PDB file of C-alpha atoms and ligand atoms in Angstrom:
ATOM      1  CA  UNK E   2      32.789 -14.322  -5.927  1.00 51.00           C
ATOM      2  CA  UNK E   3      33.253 -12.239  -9.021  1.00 60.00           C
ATOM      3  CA  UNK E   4      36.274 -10.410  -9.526  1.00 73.00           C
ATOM      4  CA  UNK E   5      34.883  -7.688 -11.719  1.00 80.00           C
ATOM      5  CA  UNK E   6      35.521  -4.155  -9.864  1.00 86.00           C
ATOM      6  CA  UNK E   7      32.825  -1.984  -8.412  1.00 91.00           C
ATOM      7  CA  UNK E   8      31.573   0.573 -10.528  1.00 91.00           C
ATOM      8  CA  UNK E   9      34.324   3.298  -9.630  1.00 94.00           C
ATOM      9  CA  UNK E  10      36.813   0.910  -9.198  1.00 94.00           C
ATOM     10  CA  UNK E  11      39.288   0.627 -12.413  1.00 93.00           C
ATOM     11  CA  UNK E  12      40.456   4.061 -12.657  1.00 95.00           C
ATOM     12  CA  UNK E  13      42.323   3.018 -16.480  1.00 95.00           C
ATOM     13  CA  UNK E  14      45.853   5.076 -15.077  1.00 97.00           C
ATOM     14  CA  UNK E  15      48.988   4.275 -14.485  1.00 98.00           C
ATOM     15  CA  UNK E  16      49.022   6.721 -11.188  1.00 97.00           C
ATOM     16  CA  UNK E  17      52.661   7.568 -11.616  1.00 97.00           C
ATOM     17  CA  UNK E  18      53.099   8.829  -7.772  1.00 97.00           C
ATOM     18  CA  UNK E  19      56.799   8.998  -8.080  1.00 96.00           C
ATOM     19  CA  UNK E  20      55.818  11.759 -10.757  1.00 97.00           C
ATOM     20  CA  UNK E  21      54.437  13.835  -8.464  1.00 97.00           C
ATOM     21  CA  UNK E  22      57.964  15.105  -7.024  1.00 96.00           C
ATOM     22  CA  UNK E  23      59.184  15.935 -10.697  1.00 97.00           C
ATOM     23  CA  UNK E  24      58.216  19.915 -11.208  1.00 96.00           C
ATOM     24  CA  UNK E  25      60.253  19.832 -14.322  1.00 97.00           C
ATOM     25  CA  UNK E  26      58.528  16.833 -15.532  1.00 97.00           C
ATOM     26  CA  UNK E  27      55.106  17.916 -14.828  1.00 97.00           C
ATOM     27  CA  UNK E  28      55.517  21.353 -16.646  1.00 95.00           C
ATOM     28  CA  UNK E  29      56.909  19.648 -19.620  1.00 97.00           C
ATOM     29  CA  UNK E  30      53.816  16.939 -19.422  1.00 97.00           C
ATOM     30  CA  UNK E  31      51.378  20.101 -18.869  1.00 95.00           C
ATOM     31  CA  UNK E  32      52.785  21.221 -21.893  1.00 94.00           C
ATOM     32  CA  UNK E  33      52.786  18.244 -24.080  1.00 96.00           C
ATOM     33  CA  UNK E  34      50.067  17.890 -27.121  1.00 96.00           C
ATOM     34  CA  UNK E  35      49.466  14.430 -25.573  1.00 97.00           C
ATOM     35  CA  UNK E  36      48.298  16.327 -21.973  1.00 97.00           C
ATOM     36  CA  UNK E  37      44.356  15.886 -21.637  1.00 97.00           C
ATOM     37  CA  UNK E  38      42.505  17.585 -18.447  1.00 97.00           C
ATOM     38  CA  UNK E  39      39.355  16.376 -17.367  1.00 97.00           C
ATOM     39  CA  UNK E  40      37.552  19.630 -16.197  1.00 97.00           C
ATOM     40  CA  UNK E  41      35.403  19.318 -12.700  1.00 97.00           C
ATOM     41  CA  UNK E  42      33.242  22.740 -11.922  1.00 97.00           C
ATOM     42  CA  UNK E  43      31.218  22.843  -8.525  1.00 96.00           C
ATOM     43  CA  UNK E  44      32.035  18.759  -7.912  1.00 96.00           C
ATOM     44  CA  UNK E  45      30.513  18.230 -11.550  1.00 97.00           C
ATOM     45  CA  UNK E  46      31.754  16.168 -14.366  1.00 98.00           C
ATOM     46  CA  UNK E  47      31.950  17.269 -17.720  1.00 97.00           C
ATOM     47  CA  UNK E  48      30.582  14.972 -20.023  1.00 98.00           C
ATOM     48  CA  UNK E  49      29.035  14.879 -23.434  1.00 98.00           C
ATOM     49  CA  UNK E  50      25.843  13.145 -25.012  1.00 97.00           C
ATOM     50  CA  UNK E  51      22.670  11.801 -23.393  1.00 95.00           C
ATOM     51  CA  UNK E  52      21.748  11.261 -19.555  1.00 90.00           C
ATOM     52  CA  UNK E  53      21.923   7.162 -19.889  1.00 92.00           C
ATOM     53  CA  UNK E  54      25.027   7.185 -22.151  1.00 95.00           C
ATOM     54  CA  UNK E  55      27.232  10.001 -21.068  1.00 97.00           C
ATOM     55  CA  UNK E  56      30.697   9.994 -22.126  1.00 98.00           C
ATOM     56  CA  UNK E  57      33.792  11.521 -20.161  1.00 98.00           C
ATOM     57  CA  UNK E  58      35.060  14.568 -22.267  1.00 97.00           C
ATOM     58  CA  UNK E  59      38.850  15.002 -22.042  1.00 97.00           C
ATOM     59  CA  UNK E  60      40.433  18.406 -23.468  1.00 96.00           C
ATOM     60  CA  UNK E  61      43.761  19.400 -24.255  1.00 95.00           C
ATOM     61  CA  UNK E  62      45.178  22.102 -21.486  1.00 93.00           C
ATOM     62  CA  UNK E  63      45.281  25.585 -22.217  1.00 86.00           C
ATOM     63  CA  UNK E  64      43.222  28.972 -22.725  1.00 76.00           C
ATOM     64  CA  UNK E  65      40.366  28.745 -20.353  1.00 79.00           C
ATOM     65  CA  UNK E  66      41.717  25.873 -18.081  1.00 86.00           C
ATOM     66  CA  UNK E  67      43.088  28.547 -15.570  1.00 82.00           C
ATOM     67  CA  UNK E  68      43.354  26.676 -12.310  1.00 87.00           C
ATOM     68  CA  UNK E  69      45.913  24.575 -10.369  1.00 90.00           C
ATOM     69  CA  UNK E  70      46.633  20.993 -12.391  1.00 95.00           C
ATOM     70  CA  UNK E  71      45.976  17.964 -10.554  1.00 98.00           C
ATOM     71  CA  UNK E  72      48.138  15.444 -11.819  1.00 98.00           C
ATOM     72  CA  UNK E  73      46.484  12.202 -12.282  1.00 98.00           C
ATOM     73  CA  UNK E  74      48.299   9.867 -14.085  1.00 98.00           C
ATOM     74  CA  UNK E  75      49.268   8.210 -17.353  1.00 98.00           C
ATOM     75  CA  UNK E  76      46.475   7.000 -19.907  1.00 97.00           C
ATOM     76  CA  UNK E  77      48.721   4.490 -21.833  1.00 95.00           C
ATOM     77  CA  UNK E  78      51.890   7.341 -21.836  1.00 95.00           C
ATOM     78  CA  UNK E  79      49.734  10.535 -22.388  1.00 97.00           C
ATOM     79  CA  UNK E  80      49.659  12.712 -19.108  1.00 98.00           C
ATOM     80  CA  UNK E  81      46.069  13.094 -17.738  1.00 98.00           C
ATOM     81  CA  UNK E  82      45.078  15.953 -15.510  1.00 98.00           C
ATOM     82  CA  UNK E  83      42.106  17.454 -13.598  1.00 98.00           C
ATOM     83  CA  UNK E  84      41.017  21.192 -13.393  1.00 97.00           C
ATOM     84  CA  UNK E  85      39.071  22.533 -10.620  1.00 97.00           C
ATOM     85  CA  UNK E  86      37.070  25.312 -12.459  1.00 96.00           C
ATOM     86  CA  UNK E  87      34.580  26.110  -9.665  1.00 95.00           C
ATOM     87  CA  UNK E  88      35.003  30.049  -9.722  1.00 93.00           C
ATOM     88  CA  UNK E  89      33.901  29.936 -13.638  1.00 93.00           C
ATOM     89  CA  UNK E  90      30.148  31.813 -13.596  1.00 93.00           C
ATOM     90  CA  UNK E  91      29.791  29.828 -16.560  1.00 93.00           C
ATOM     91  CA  UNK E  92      32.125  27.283 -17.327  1.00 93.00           C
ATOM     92  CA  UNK E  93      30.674  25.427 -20.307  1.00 93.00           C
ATOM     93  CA  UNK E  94      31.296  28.858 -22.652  1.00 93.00           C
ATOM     94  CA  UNK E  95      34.905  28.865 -21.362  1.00 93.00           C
ATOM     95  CA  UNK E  96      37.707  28.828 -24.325  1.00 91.00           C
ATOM     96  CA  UNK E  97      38.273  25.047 -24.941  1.00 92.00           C
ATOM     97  CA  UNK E  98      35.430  23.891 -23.488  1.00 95.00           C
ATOM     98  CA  UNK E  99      32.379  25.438 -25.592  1.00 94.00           C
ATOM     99  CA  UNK E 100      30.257  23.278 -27.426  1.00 95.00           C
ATOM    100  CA  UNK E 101      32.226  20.310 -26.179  1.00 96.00           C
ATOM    101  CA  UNK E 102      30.033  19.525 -23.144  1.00 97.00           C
ATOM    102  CA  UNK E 103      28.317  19.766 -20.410  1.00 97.00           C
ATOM    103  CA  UNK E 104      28.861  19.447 -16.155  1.00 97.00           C
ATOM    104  CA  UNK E 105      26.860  17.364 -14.876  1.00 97.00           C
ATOM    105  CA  UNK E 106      26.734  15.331 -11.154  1.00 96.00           C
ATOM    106  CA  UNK E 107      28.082  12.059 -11.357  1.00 95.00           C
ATOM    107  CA  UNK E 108      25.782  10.281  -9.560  1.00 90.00           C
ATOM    108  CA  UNK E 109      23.482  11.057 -12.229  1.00 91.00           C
ATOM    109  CA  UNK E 110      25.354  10.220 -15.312  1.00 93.00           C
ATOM    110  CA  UNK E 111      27.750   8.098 -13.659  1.00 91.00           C
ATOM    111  CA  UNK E 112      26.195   4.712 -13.061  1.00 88.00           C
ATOM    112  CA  UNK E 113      25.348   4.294 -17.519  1.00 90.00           C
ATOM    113  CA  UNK E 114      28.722   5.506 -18.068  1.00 94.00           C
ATOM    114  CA  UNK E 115      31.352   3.560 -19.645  1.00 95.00           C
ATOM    115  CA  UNK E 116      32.839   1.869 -16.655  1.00 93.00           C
ATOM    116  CA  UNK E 117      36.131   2.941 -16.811  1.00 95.00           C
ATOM    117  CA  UNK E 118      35.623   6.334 -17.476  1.00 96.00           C
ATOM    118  CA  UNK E 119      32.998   6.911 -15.125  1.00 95.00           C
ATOM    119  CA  UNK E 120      35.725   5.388 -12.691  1.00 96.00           C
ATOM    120  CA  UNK E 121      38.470   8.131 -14.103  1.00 97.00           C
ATOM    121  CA  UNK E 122      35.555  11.079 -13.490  1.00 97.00           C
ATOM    122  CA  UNK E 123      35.013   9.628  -9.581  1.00 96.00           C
ATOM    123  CA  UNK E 124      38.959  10.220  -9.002  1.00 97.00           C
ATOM    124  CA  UNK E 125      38.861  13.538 -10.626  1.00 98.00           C
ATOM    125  CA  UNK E 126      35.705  14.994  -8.426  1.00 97.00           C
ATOM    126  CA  UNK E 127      37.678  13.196  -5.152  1.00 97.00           C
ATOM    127  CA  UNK E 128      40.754  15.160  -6.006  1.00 98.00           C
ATOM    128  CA  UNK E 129      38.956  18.587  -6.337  1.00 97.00           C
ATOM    129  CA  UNK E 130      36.779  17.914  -3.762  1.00 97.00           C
ATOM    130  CA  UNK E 131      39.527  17.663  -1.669  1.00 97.00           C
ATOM    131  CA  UNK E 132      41.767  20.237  -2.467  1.00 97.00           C
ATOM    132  CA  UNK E 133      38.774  22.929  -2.510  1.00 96.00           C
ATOM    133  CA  UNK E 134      37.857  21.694   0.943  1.00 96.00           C
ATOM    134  CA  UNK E 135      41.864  22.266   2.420  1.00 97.00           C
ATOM    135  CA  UNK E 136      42.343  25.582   1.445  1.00 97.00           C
ATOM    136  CA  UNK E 137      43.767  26.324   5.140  1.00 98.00           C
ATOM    137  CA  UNK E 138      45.405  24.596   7.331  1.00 98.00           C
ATOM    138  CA  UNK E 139      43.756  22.593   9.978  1.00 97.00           C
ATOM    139  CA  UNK E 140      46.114  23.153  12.546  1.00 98.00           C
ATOM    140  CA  UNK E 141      46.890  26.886  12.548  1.00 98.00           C
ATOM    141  CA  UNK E 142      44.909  28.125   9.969  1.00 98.00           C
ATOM    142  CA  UNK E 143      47.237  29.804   7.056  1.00 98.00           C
ATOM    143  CA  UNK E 144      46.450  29.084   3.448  1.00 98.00           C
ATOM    144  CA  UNK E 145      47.663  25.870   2.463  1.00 98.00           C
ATOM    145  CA  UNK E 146      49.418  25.578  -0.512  1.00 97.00           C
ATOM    146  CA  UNK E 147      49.180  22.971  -3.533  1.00 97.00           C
ATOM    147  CA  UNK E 148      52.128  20.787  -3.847  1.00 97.00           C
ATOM    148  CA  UNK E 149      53.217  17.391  -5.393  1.00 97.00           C
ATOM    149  CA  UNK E 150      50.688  18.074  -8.735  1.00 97.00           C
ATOM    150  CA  UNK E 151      47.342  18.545  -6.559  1.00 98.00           C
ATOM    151  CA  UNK E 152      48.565  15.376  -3.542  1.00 98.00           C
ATOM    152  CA  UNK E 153      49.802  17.105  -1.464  1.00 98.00           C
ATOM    153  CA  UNK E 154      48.315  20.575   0.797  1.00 98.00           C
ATOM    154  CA  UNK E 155      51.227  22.235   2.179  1.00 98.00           C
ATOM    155  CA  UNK E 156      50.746  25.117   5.289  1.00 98.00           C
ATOM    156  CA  UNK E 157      52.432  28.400   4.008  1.00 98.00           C
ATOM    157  CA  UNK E 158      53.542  29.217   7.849  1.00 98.00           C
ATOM    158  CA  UNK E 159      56.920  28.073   7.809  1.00 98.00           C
ATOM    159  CA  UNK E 160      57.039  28.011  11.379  1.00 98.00           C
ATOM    160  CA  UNK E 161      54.139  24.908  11.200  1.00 98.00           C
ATOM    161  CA  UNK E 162      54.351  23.776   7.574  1.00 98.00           C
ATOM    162  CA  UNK E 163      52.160  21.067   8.111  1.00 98.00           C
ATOM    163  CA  UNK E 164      51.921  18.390   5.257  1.00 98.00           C
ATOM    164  CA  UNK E 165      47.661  17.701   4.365  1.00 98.00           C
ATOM    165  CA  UNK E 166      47.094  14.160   2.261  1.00 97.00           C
ATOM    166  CA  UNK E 167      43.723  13.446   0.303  1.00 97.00           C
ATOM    167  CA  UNK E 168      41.795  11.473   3.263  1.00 93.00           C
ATOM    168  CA  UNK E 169      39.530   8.994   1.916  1.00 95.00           C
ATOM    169  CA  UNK E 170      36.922   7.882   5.214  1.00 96.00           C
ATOM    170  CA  UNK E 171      35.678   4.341   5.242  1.00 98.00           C
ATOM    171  CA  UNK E 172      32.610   3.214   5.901  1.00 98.00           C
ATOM    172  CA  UNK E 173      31.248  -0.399   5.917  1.00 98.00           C
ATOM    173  CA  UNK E 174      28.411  -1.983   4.461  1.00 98.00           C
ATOM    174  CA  UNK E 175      26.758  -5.552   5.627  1.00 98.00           C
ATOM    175  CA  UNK E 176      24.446  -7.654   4.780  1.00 98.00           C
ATOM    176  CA  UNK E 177      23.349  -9.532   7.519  1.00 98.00           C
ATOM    177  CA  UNK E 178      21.362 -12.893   7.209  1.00 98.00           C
ATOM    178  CA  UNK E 179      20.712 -15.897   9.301  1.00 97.00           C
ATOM    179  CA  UNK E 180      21.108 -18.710   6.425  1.00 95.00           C
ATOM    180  CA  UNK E 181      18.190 -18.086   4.678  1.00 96.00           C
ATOM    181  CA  UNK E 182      17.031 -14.588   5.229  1.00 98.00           C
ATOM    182  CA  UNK E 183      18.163 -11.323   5.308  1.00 98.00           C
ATOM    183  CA  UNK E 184      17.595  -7.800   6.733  1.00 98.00           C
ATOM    184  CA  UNK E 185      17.117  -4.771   4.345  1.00 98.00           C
ATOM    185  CA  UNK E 186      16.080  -1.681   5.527  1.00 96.00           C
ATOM    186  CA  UNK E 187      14.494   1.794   4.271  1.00 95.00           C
ATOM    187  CA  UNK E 188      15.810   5.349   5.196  1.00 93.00           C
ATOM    188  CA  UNK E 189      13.058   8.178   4.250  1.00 90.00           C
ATOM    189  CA  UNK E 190      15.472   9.403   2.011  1.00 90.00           C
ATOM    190  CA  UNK E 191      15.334   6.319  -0.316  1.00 92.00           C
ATOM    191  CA  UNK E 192      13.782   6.136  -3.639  1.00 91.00           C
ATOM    192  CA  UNK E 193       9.833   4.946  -3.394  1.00 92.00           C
ATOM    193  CA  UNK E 194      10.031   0.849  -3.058  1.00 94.00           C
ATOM    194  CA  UNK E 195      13.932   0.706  -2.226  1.00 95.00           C
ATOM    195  CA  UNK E 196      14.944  -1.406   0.624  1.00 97.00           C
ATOM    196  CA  UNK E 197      18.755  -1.963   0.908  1.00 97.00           C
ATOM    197  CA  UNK E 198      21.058  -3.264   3.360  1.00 98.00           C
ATOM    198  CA  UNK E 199      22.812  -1.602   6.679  1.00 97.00           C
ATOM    199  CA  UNK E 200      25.592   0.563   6.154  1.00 96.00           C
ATOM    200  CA  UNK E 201      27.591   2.938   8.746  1.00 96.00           C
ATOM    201  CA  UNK E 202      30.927   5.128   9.231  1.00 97.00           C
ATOM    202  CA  UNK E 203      33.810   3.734  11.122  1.00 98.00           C
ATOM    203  CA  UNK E 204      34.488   5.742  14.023  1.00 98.00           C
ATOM    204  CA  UNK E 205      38.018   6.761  15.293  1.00 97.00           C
ATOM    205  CA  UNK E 206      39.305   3.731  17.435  1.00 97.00           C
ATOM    206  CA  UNK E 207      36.997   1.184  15.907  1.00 97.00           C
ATOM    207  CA  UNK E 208      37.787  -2.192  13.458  1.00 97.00           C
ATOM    208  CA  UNK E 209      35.654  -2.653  10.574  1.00 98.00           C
ATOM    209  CA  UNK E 210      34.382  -6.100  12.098  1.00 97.00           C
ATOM    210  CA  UNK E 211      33.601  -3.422  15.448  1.00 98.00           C
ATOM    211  CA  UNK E 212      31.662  -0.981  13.053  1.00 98.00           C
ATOM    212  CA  UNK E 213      30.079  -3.659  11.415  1.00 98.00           C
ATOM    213  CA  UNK E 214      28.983  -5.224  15.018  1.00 98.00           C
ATOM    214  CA  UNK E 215      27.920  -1.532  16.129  1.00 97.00           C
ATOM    215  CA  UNK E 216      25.952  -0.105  13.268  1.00 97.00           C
ATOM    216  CA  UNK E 217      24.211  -3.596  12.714  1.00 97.00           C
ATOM    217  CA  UNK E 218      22.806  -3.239  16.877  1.00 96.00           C
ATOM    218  CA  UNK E 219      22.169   0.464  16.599  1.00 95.00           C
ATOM    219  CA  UNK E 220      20.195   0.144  13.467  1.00 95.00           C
ATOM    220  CA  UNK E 221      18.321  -3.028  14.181  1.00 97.00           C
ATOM    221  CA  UNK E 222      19.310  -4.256  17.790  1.00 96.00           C
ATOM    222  CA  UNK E 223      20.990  -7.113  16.739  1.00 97.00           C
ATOM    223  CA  UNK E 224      24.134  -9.415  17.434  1.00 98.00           C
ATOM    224  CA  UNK E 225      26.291 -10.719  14.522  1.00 98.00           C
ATOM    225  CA  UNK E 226      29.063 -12.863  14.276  1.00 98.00           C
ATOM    226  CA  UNK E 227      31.296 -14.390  11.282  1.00 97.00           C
ATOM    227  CA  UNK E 228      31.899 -10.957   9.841  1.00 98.00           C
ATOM    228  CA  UNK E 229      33.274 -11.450   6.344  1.00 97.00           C
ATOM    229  CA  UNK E 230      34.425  -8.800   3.820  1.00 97.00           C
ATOM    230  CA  UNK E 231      33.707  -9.350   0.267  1.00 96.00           C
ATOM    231  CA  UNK E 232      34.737  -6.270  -1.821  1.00 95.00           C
ATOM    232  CA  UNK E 233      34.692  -2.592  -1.898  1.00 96.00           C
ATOM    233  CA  UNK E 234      33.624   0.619  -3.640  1.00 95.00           C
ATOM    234  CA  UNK E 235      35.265   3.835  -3.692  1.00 94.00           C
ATOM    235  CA  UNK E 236      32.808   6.229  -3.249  1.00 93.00           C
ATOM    236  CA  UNK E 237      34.071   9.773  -3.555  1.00 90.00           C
ATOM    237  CA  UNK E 238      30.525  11.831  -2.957  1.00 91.00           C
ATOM    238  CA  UNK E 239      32.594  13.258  -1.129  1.00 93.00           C
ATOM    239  CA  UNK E 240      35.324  10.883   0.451  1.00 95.00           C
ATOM    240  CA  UNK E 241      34.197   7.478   1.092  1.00 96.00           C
ATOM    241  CA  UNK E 242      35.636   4.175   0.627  1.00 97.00           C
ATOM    242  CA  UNK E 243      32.659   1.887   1.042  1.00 96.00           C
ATOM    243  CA  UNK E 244      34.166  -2.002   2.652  1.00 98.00           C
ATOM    244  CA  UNK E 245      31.368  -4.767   2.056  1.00 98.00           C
ATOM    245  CA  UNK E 246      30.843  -7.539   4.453  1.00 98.00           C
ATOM    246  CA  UNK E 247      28.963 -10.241   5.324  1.00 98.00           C
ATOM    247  CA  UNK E 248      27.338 -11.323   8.384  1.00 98.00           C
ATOM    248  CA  UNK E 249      25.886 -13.878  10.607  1.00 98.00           C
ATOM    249  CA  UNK E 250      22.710 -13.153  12.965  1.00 98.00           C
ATOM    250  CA  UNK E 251      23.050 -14.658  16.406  1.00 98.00           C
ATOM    251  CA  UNK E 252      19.478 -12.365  17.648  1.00 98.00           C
ATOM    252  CA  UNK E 253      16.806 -12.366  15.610  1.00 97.00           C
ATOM    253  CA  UNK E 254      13.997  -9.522  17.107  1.00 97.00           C
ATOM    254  CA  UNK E 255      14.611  -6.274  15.200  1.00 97.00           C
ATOM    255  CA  UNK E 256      13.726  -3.331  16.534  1.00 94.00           C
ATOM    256  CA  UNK E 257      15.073  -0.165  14.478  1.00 91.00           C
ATOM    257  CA  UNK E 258      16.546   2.757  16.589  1.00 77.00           C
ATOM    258  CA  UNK E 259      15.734   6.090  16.594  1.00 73.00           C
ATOM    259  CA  UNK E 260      17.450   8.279  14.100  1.00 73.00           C
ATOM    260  CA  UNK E 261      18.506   5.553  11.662  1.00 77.00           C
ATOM    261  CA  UNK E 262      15.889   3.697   9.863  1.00 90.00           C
ATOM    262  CA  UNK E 263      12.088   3.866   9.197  1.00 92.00           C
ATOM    263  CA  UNK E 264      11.702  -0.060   8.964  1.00 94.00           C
ATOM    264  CA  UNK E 265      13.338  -2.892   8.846  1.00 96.00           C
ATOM    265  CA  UNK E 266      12.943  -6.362   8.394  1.00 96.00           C
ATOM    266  CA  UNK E 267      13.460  -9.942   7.358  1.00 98.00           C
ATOM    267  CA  UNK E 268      13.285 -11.282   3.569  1.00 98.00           C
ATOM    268  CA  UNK E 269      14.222 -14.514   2.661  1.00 97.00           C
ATOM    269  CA  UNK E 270      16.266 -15.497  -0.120  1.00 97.00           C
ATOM    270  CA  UNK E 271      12.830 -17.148  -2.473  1.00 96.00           C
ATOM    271  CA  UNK E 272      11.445 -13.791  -1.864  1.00 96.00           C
ATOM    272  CA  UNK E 273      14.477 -11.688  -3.138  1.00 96.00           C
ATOM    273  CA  UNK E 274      15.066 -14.310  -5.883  1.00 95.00           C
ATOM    274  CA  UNK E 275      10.926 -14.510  -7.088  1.00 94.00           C
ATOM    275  CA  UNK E 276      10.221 -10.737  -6.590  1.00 93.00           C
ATOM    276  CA  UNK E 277       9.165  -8.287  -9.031  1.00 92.00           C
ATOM    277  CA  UNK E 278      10.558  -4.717  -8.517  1.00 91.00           C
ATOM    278  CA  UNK E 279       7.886  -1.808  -8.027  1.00 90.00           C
ATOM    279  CA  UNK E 280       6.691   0.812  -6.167  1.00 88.00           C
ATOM    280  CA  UNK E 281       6.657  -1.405  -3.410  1.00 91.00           C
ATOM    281  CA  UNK E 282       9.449  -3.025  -3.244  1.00 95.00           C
ATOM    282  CA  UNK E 283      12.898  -3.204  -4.801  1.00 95.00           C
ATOM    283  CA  UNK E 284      16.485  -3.354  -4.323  1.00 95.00           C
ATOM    284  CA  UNK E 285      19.589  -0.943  -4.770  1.00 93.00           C
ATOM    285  CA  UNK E 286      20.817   0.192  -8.283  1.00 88.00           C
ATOM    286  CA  UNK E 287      22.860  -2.189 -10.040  1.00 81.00           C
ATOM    287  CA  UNK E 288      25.657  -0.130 -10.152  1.00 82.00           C
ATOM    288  CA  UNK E 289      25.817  -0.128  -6.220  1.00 89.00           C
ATOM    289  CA  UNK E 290      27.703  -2.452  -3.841  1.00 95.00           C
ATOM    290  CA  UNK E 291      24.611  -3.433  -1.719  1.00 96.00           C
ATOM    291  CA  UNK E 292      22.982  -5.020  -4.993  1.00 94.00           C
ATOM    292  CA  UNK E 293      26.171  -6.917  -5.388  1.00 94.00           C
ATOM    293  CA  UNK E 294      26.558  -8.179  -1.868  1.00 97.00           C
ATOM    294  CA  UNK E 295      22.447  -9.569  -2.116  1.00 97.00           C
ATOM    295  CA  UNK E 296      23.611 -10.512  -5.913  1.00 95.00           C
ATOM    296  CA  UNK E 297      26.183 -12.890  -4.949  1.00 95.00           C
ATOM    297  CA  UNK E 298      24.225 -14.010  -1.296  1.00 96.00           C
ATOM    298  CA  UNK E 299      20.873 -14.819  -3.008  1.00 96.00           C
ATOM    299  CA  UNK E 300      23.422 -16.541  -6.117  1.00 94.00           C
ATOM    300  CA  UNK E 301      25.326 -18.857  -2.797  1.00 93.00           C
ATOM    301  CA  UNK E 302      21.746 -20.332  -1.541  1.00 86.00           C
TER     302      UNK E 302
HETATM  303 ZN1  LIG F 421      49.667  25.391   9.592  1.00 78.69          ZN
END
């Protein structure tokens, strides 16, 4: 198995956590010519030059970059921030930012980006999309406060100061197989042709190899065994960490259930190996952690 990361994977920071603590330290860093923000607007990223080459477009902090700092870490030793700029009408004419770039959605761009900064732009929409989305507390509802450089949520009611941490919610994805075959499905929402393999959240109380077992019978009604991880993704449209397994069929009659997918069926490894991608059929983007699991399983026959 390859150890090269998934695409969003290899965030290039040192995360300096024990940073986080240091007010002192982070206004000096804010301050410092070194600082660079990476601006996010509406869960976009802003980037600069074409659709299948965009580049990451860092800034130096100041006029126009009104909004709380998220600290993320340390690019070699220069201090690297994100901006949440989501009440800007129109943030690409803001001071500092005109005629520098563009926002654009990351699963767009992302995928043709350079690796690791497409990977630095994923952790940056994760960390605004989180704070935006824990404005109040959960458990009595009073504004919740920023703390610990964008890490930490904080309830302003003394009298429940409640801590909130970034979640980040797993979910698994499998290929299943019997030796020589394997079962891809299609949801409607998939591009024309694209047939991928079985995915699902883990619920509260549940194992991965128990969500893999689960999702696997309630998509196709059928039994695994052998469940093997392999690698994962972070996948932070919005929250997810995506954890790719492996598994054996021990029932072969599928039968999709209602809600999940519109077919689904067996392919066998000279199939996936011979085939020529089309309208008809084809698998996941490159970029995506189903193509590597059927990468490496078609590779192993
Ligand atoms: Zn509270």
């Amino acid at each position: 198995m390859s150890d090269q990361p998934n695409v969003y994977a290899g965030v290039p920071l040192d995360r300096a956590a024990l940073r986080r603590k240091n007010e002192d330290w982070l206004t000096q860093a804010w301050l410092s010519p070194d600082a660079r923000v990476l601006p996010v607007w509406q869960t976009r990223s802003f980037v600069t030059g074409p659709a299948d080459a965009a580049r990451a477009v860092l800034v130096p902090p100041g006029a126009g970059l009104e909004g709380v700092p998220i600290f993320l870490g340390l690019l070699d030793e220069d201090p690297i921030f994100a901006v949440d700029l989501s009440i800007a009408e129109s943030p690409e004419t803001l001071p500092g930012l005109e005629g520098l770039g563009r926002f654009e959605d990351l699963r767009a761009v992302g995928p043709l980006m350079p690796e690791k900064e497409g990977a630095l732009c994923a952790y940056a929409r994760g960390m605004a999309w989180w704070n935006a989305r824990h404005r109040f507390c959960g458990v009595c509802g009073a504004p919740a406060a920023s703390a610990e450089a964008g890490h930490v949520r904080i309830c302003t009611d003394p009298a429940c100061a409640t801590h909130h941490f970034p979640r980040t919610d797993p979910a698994v994805i499998m290929l299943v197989h019997d030796g020589d075959r394997v079962v891809l499905g299609r949801q409607s929402r998939f591009p024309p042709g694209m047939h991928s393999v079985l995915a699902g959240f883990v619920e509260p109380g549940e194992s991965l190899e128990e969500t893999v077992a689960r999702e696997v019978m309630e998509e196709v009604g059928l039994t695994v065994t052998d469940v093997r991880y392999q690698s994962s993704q972070p996948w932070p449209f919005p929250s997810s960490l995506m954890l790719g397994f492996t598994a054996r069929a021990t029932s072969f009659d599928i039968e999709t259930g209602q809600d999940e997918l519109e077919s689904a069926q067996w392919y066998s490894r000279d199939f996936l190996r011979d085939h020529s991608p089309g309208e008809e059929f084809r698998l996941p983007r490159r970029d995506s952690i189903a193509h590597r699991l059927l990468a490496e399983w078609i590779a192993a026959g």
